[in-house]
Short mmCIF file of C-alpha atoms in Angstrom, two decimals:
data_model
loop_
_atom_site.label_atom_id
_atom_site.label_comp_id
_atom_site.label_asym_id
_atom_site.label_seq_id
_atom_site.Cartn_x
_atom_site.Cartn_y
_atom_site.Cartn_z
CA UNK A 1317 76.49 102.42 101.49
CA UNK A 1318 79.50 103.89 102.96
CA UNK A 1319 77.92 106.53 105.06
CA UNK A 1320 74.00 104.72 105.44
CA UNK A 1321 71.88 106.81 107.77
CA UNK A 1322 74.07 109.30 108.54
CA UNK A 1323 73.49 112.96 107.45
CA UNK A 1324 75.80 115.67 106.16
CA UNK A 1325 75.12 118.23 109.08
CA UNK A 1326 75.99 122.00 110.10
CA UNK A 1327 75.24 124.50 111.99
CA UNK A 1328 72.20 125.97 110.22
CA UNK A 1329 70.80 125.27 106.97
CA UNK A 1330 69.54 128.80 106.56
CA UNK A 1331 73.18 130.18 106.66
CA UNK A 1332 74.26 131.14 102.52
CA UNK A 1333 78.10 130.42 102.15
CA UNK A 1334 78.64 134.22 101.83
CA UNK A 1335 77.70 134.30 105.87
CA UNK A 1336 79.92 131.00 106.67
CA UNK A 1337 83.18 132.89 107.54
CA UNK A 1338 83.79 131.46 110.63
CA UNK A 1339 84.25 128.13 111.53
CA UNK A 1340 81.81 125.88 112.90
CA UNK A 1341 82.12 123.22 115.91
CA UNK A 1342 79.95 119.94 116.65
CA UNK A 1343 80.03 117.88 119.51
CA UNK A 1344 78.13 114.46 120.35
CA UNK A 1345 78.68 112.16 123.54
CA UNK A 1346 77.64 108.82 123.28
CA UNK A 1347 78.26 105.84 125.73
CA UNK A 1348 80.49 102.46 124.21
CA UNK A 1349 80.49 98.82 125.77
CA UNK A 1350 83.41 96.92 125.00
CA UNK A 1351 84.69 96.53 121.49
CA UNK A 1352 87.72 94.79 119.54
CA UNK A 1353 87.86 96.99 116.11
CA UNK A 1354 86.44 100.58 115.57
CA UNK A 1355 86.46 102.25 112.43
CA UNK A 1356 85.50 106.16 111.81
CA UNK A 1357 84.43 106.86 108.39
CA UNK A 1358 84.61 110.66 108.11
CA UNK A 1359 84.12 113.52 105.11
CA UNK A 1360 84.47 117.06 105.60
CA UNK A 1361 83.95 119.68 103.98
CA UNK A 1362 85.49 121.81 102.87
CA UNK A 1363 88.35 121.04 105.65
CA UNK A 1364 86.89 119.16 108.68
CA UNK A 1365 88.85 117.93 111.79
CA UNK A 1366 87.41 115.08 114.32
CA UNK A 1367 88.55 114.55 117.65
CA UNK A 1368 87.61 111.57 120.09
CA UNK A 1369 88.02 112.35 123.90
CA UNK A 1370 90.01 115.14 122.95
CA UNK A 1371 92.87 113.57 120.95
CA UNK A 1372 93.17 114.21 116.88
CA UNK A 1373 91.76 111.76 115.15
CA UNK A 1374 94.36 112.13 111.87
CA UNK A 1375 97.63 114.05 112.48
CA UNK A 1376 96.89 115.39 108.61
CA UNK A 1377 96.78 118.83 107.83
CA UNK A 1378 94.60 118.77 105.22
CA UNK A 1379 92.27 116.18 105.86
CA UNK A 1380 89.75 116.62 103.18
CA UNK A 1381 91.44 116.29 99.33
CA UNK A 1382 90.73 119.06 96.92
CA UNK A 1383 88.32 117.74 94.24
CA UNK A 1384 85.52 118.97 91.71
CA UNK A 1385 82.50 118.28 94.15
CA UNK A 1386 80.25 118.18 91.72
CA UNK A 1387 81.92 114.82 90.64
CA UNK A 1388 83.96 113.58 93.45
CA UNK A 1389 83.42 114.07 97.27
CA UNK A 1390 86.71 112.22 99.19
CA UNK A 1391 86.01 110.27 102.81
CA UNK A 1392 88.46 108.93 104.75
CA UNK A 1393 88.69 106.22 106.83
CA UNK A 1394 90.47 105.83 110.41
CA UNK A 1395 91.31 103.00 112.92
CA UNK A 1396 90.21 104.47 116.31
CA UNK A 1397 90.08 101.60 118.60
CA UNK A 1398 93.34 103.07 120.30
CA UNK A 1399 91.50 106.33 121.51
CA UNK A 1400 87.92 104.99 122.17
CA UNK A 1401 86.87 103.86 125.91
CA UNK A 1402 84.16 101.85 127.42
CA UNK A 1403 82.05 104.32 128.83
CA UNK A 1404 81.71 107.64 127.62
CA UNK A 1405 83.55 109.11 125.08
CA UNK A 1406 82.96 112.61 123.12
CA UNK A 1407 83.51 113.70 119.80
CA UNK A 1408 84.17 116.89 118.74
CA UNK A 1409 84.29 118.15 115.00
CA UNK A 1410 85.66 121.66 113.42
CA UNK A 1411 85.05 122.63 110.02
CA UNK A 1412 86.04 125.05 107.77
CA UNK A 1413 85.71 126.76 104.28
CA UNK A 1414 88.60 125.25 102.68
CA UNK A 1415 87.73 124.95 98.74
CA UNK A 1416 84.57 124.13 98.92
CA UNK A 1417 83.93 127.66 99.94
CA UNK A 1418 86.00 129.89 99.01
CA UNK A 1419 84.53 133.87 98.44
CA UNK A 1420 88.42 134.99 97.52
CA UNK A 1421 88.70 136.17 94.06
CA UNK A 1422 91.65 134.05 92.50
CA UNK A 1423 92.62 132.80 88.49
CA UNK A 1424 90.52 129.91 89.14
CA UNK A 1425 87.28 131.19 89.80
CA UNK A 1426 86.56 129.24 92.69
CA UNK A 1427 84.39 131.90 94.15
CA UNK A 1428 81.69 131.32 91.48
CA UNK A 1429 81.96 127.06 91.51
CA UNK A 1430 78.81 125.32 91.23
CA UNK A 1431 79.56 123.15 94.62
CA UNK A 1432 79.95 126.53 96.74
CA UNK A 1433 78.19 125.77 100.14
CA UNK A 1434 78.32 126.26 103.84
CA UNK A 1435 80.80 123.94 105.49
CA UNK A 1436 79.40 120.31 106.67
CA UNK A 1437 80.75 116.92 107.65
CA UNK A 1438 79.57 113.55 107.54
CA UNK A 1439 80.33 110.81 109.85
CA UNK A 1440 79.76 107.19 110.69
CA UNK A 1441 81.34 104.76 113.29
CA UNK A 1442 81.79 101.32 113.07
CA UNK A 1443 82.25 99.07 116.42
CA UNK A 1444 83.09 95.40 115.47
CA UNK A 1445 81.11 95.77 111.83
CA UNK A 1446 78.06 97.35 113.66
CA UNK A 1447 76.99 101.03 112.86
CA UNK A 1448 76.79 102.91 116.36
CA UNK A 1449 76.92 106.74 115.25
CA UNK A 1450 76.33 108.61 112.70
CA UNK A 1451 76.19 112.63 111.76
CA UNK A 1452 72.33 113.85 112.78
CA UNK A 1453 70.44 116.26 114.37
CA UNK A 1454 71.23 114.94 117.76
CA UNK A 1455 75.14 116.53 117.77
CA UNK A 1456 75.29 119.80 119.11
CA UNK A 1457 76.49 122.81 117.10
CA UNK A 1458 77.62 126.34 117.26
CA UNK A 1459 79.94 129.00 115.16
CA UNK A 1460 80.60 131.04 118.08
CA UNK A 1461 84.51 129.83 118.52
CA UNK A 1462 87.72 130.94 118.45
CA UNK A 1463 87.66 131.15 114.22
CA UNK A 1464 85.69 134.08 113.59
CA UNK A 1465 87.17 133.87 109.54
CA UNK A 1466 88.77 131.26 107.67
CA UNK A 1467 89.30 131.33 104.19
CA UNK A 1468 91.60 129.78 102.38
CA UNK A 1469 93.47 132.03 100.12
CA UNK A 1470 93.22 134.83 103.18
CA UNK A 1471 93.99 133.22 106.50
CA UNK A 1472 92.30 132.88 109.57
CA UNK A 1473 91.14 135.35 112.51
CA UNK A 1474 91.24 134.10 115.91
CA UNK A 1475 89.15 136.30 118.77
CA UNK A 1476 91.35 135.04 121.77
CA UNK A 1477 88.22 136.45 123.92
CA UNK A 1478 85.87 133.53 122.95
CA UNK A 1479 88.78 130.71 123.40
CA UNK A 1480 87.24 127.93 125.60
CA UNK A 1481 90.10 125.48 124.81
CA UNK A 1482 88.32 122.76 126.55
CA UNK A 1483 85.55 121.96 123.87
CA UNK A 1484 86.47 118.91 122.84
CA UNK A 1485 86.50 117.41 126.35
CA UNK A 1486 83.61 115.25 128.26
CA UNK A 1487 83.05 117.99 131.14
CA UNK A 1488 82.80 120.92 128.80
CA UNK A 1489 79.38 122.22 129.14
CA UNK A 1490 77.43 122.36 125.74
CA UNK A 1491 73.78 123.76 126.94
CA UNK A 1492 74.01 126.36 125.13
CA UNK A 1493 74.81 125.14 121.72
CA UNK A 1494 71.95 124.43 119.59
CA UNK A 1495 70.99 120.88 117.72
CA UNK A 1496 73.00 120.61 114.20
CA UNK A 1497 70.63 120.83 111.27
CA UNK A 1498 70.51 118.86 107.92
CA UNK A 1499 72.63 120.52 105.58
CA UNK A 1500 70.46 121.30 101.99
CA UNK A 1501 73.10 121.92 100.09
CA UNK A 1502 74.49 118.61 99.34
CA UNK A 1503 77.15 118.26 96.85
CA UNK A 1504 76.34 115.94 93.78
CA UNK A 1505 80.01 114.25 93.59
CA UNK A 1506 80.34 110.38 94.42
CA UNK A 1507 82.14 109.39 97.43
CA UNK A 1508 85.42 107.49 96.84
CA UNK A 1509 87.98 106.91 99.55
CA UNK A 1510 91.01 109.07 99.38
CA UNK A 1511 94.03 107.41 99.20
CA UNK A 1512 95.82 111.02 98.74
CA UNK A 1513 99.46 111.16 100.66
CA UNK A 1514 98.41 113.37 103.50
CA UNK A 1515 99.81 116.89 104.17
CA UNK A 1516 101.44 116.85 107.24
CA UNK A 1517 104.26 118.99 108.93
CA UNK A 1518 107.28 117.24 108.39
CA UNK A 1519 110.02 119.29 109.24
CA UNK A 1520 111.30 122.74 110.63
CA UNK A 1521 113.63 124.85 108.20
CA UNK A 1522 115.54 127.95 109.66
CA UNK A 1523 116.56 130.80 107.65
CA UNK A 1524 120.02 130.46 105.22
CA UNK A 1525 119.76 134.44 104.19
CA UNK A 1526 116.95 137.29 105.86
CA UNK A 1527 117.44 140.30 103.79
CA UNK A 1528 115.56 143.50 104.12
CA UNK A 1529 113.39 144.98 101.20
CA UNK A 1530 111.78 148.05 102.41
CA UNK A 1531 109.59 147.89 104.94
CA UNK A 1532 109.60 143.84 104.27
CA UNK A 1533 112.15 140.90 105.02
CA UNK A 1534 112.41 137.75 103.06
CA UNK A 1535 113.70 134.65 104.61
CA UNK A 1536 115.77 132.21 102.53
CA UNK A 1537 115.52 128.94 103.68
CA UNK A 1538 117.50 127.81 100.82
CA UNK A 1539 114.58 125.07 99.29
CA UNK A 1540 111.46 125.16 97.96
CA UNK A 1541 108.85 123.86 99.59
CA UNK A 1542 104.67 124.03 100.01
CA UNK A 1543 104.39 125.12 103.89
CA UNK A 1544 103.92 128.37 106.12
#
């Protein structure tokens, strides 16, 4: 199996998805003798982002494709033998709402979907072939960050008081996180592999034409694009 022992995880299993505005964050430090090839197998959901000793593991935006979870549940698959160490090396996850939960009334009715749950990840690394870590109750875990709300059709609040922006390095101090629990709510799509182009920022486009409209201004930038 892709993902063997490892668990879909998150920060508490007794949260509904109406109480999972914020985001959550997972860390886990494990120690690594030496190695040739290192492969990450990684789902999130609904959005998840992994980092390894505090670099990105996926330059993506979007790392998690949009699907029907109730039929298909995308992983991907990463080459991380360039940021791994011997020694000790962290790894830090964030994950938010995304699709899978989205409470924003829109034309497609996500709000009511069957798959609705609490974001949760899933994770398994591969040193030379051999299975060395996997998602469990032995990461740590805590939705008291920066992200206070993330949804996806409604943007994101950030409380700047709370920002510890080293929590994805190997001397942050994680005491006071709790254990990540088993997530219950388990979507009943099959994994495939997503071989999805990736959304990624690309390029920079300054306004052709601002005009004023009221107490609003729209910026031209003369091409139609999806970005922010």
């Amino acid at each position: 199996m892709i993902f063997a022992k490892a668990k879909f995880i998150t920060v508490s299993k007794d949260m509904s998805p109406n109480d999972a505005v914020g985001a959550q964050y997972f860390r886990r430090r494990i120690q690594i003798n030496d190695f040739k090839k290192a492969k990450l197998y990684f789902c999130g959901l609904g959005y998840g982002y992994c980092w390894i000793n505090g670099r990105r593991v996926s330059n993506d935006i979007f790392a998690s494709a949009h699907s029907d979870y109730m039929k298909t549940v995308w992983y991907d698959v990463y080459d991380v033998s360039h940021i791994l160490q011997s020694g000790d090396n962290i790894f830090s996850v964030c994950c938010g709402n995304g699709f899978y939960n989205e409470n924003f009334p829109s034309d497609w009715g996500h709000e009511h979907a069957p798959w609705r749950g609490v974001p949760k990840f899933i994770l398994r690394l591969e040193l030379d072939g051999k299975t060395v870590l996997c998602s469990d109750e032995d990461w740590k875990a805590t939705n008291g960050g920066i992200i206070v709300y993330n949804m996806l059709r409604s943007g994101e609040y950030h409380d700047l008081r709370v920002w510890q922006e080293d929590w994805r390095s190997n001397t942050f101090d994680d005491t006071l996180w709790t254990n990540a629990q088993c997530a219950i709510d388990i979507p009943e799509g099959r994994f495939k592999r997503n071989n999805c182009q990736p959304i990624r920022e690309c390029a920079v486009y300054p306004a052709k034409v601002i005009k004023r409209d009221g107490d609003k201004y729209i910026f031209d930038i003369g091409q139609n694009i999806s970005g922010y």
